[in-house]
Coordinates of C-alpha atoms and ligand atoms in Angstrom, one line a residue:
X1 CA 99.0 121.1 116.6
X2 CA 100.9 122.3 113.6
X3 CA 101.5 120.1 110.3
X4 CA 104.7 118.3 110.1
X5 CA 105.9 117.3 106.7
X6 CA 108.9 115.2 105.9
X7 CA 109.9 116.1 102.1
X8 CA 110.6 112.8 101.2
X9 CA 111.8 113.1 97.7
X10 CA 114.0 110.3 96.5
X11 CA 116.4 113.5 95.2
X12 CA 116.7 115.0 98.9
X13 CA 116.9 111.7 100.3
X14 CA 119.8 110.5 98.8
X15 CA 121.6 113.7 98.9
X16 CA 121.1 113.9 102.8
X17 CA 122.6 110.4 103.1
X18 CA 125.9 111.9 101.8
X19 CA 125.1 115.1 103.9
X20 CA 125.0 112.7 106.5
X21 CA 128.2 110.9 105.4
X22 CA 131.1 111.5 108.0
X23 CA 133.8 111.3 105.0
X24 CA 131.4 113.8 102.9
X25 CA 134.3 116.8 103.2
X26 CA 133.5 120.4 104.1
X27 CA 132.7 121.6 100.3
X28 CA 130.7 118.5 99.3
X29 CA 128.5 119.5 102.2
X30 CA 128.1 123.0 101.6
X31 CA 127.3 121.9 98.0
X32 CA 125.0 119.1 98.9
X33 CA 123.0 121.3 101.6
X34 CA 122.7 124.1 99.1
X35 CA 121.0 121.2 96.5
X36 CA 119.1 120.0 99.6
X37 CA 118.0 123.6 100.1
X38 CA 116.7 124.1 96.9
X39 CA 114.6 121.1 96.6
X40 CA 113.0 121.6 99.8
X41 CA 112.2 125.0 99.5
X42 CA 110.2 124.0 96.2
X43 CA 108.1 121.9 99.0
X44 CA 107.7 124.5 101.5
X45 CA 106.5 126.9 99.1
X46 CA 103.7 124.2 97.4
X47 CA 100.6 125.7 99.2
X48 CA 101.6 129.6 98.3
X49 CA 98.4 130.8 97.3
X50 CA 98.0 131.8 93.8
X51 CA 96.0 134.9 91.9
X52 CA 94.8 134.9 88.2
X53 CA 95.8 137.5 86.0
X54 CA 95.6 138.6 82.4
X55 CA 98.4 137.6 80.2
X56 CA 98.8 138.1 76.6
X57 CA 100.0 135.6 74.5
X58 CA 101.6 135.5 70.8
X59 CA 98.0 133.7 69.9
X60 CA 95.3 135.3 72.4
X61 CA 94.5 136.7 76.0
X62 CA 94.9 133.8 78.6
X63 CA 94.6 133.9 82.0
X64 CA 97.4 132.9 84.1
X65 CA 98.6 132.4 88.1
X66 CA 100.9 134.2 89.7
X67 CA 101.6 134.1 93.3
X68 CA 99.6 136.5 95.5
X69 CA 99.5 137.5 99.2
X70 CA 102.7 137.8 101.3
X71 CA 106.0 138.2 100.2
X72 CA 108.7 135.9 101.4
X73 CA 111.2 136.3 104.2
X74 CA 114.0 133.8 105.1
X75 CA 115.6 133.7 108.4
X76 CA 118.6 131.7 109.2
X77 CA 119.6 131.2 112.1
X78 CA 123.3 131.1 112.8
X79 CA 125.5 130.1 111.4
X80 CA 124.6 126.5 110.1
X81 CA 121.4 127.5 108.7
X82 CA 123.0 130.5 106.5
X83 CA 124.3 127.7 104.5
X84 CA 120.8 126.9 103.0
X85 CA 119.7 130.3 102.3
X86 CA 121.5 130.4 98.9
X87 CA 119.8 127.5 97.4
X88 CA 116.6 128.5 98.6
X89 CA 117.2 132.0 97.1
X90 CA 117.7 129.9 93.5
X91 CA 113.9 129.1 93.6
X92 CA 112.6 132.5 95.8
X93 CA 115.2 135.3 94.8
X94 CA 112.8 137.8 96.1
X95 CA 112.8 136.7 99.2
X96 CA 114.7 139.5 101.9
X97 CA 117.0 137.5 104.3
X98 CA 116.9 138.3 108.2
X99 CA 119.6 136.4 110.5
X100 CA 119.1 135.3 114.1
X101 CA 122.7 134.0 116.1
X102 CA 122.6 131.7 118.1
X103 CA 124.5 129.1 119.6
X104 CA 123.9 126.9 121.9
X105 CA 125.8 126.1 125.2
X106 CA 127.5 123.0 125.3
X107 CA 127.2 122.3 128.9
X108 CA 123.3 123.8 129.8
X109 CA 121.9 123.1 126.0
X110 CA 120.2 126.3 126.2
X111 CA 119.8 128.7 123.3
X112 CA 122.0 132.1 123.5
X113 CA 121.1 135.0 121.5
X114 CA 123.9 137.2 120.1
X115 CA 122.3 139.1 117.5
X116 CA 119.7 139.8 115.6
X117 CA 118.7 141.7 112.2
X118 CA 115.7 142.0 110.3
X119 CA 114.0 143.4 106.9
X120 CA 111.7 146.6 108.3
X121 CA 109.0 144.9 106.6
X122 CA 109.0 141.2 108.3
X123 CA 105.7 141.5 110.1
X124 CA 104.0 141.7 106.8
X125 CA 106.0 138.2 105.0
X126 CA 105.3 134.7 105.7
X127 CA 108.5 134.2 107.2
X128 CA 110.6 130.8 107.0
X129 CA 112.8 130.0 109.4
X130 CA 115.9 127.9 108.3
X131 CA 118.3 125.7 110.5
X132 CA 119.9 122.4 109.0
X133 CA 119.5 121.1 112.9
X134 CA 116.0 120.7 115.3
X135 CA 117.8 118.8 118.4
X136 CA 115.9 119.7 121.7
X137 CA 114.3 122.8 119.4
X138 CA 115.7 125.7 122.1
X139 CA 117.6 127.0 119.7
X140 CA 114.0 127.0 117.0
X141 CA 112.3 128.1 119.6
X142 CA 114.2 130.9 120.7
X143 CA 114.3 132.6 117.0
X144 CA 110.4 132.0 116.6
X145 CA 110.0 133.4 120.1
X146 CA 112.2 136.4 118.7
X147 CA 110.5 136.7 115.5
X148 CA 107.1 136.6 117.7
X149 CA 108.3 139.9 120.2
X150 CA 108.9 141.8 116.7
X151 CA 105.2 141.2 115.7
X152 CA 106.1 138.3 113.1
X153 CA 103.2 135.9 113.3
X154 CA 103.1 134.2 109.7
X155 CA 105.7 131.8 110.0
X156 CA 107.0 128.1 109.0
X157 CA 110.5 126.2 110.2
X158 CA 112.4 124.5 107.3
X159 CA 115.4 121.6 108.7
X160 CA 117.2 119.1 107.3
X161 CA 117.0 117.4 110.1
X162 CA 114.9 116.7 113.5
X163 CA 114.9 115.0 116.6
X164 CA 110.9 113.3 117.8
X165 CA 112.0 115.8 121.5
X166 CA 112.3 118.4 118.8
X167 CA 109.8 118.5 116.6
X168 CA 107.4 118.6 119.8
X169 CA 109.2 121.0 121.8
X170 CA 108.1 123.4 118.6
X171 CA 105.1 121.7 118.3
X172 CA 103.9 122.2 121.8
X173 CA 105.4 126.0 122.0
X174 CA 104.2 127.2 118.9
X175 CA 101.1 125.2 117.6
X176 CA 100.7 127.6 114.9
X177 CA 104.4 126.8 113.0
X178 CA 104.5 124.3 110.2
X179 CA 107.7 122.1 110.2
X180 CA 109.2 121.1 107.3
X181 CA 112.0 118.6 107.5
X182 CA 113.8 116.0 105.1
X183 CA 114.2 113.2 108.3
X184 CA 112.5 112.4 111.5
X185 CA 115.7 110.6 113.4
X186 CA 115.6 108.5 115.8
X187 CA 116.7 110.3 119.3
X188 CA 118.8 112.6 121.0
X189 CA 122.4 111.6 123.0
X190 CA 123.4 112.5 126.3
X191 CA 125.2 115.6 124.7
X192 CA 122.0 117.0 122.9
X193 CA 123.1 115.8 119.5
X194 CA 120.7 113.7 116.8
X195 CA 121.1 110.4 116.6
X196 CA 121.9 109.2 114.2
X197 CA 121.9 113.1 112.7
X198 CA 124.7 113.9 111.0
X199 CA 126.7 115.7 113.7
X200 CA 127.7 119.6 114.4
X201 CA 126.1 121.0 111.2
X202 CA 128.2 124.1 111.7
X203 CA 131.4 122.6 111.9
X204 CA 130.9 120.4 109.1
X205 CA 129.5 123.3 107.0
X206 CA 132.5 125.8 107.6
X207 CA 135.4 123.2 108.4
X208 CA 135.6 124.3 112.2
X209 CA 136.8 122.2 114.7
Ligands
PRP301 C1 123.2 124.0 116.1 C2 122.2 124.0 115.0 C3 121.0 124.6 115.7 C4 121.1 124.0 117.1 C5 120.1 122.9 117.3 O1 123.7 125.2 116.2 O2 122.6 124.6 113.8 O3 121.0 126.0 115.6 O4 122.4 123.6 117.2 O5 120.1 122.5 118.6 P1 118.9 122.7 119.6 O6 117.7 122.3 118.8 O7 119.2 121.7 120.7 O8 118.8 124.1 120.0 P2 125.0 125.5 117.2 O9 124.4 125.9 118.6 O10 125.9 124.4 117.2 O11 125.6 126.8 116.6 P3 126.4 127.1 115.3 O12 125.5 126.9 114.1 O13 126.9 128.5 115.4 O14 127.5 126.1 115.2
URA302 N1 123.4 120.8 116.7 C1 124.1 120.2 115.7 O1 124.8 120.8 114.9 N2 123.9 118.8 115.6 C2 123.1 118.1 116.4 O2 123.0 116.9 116.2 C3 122.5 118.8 117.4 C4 122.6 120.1 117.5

């Protein structure tokens, strides 16, 4: 079973209940989701492992920690979740970004793949994959099962916000995915959407519909 971890950071949490504000407009979103990005990607990125170097002071030789092992990849998939790669890039800026679209169909809920572009060198990066929504978790599901078929097995999802049918629908599929979220709601509707979420993260992040 994979670790799920709800980043639960006074910060994040009271920036996702304006997220989650219907009268939050389409700029104070984008803003407050970049924030949000930022913060949790500082969690996401707390067990990185570290090596230690040489470095010399004004004063004396020291030994310091840098990161070591993988480098960083960031996949979004589209188009809600290219709206947190920018503030994750603030704490990560050497991360390459890969996109997945996808969008789901209204009427079966299933996951439709319409494109797909990745850094050469993704197989070798602890990849994070980055939607603001995990719903029924086809649409996560899809991109890890993507990101799987092009040999990418280091990998961890990063959303704002997730459904309980969700976070086990990735659970059971991919046992070996860490999810990171900022909320655990409470259920789905009868049209697929979170309850009580904080409604089409793609419209409200691009002023659509
Ligand atoms: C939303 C969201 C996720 C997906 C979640 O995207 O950004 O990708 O729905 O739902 P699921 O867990 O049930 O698959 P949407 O399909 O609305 O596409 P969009 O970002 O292009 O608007
Ligand atoms: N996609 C969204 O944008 N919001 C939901 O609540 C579910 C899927």
């Amino acid at each position: 079973m994979s670790k799920l971890t709800i980043c639960d950071h006074p910060l994040i949490q009271h920036k996702l209940t304006y997220i989650r504000d219907k009268n939050t407009n389409t700029k104070d979103f984008r803003e407050l989701v970049d924030e949000v990005a930022t913060m949790m990607a500082y969690e996401i990125t707390r067990d990185l492992p570290l090596e230690t170097i040489p470095v010399e002071t004004p004063v004396t030789t020291a030994q310091g920690k840098v990161i070591s092992g993988r480098m960083l990849g960031l996949v979004p998939i589209l188009r809600a979740g290219l709206g947190m790669v920018d503030g994750m890039l603030q704490l990560i800026p050497g991360a390459k970004v890969g996109h997945i679209g996808l969008f789901r169909d209204p009427e079966t809920l299933k996951p439709v793949e319409y494109y797909v572009n990745l850094p050469s060198d993704s197989a070798e990066r602890l990849l994070i994959v980055v939607d603001p929504m995990l719903a029924t978790g086809g649409s996560a599901n899809a991109a890890i099962e993507t990101l799987k078929k092009r040999g990418c097995l280091n990998l961890k999802l990063m959303c704002l916000i997730a459904s309980p049918e969700g976070v086990k629908a990735v659970q059971d599929a991919h046992p070996d995915v860490d999810i990171y979220i900022a909320s655990l709601d409470e259920c789905l509707n009868d049209h697929g959407y979170i309850v009580p979420g904080l409604g089409d993260a793609g419209d409200r992040m691009y002023g659509t519909k």
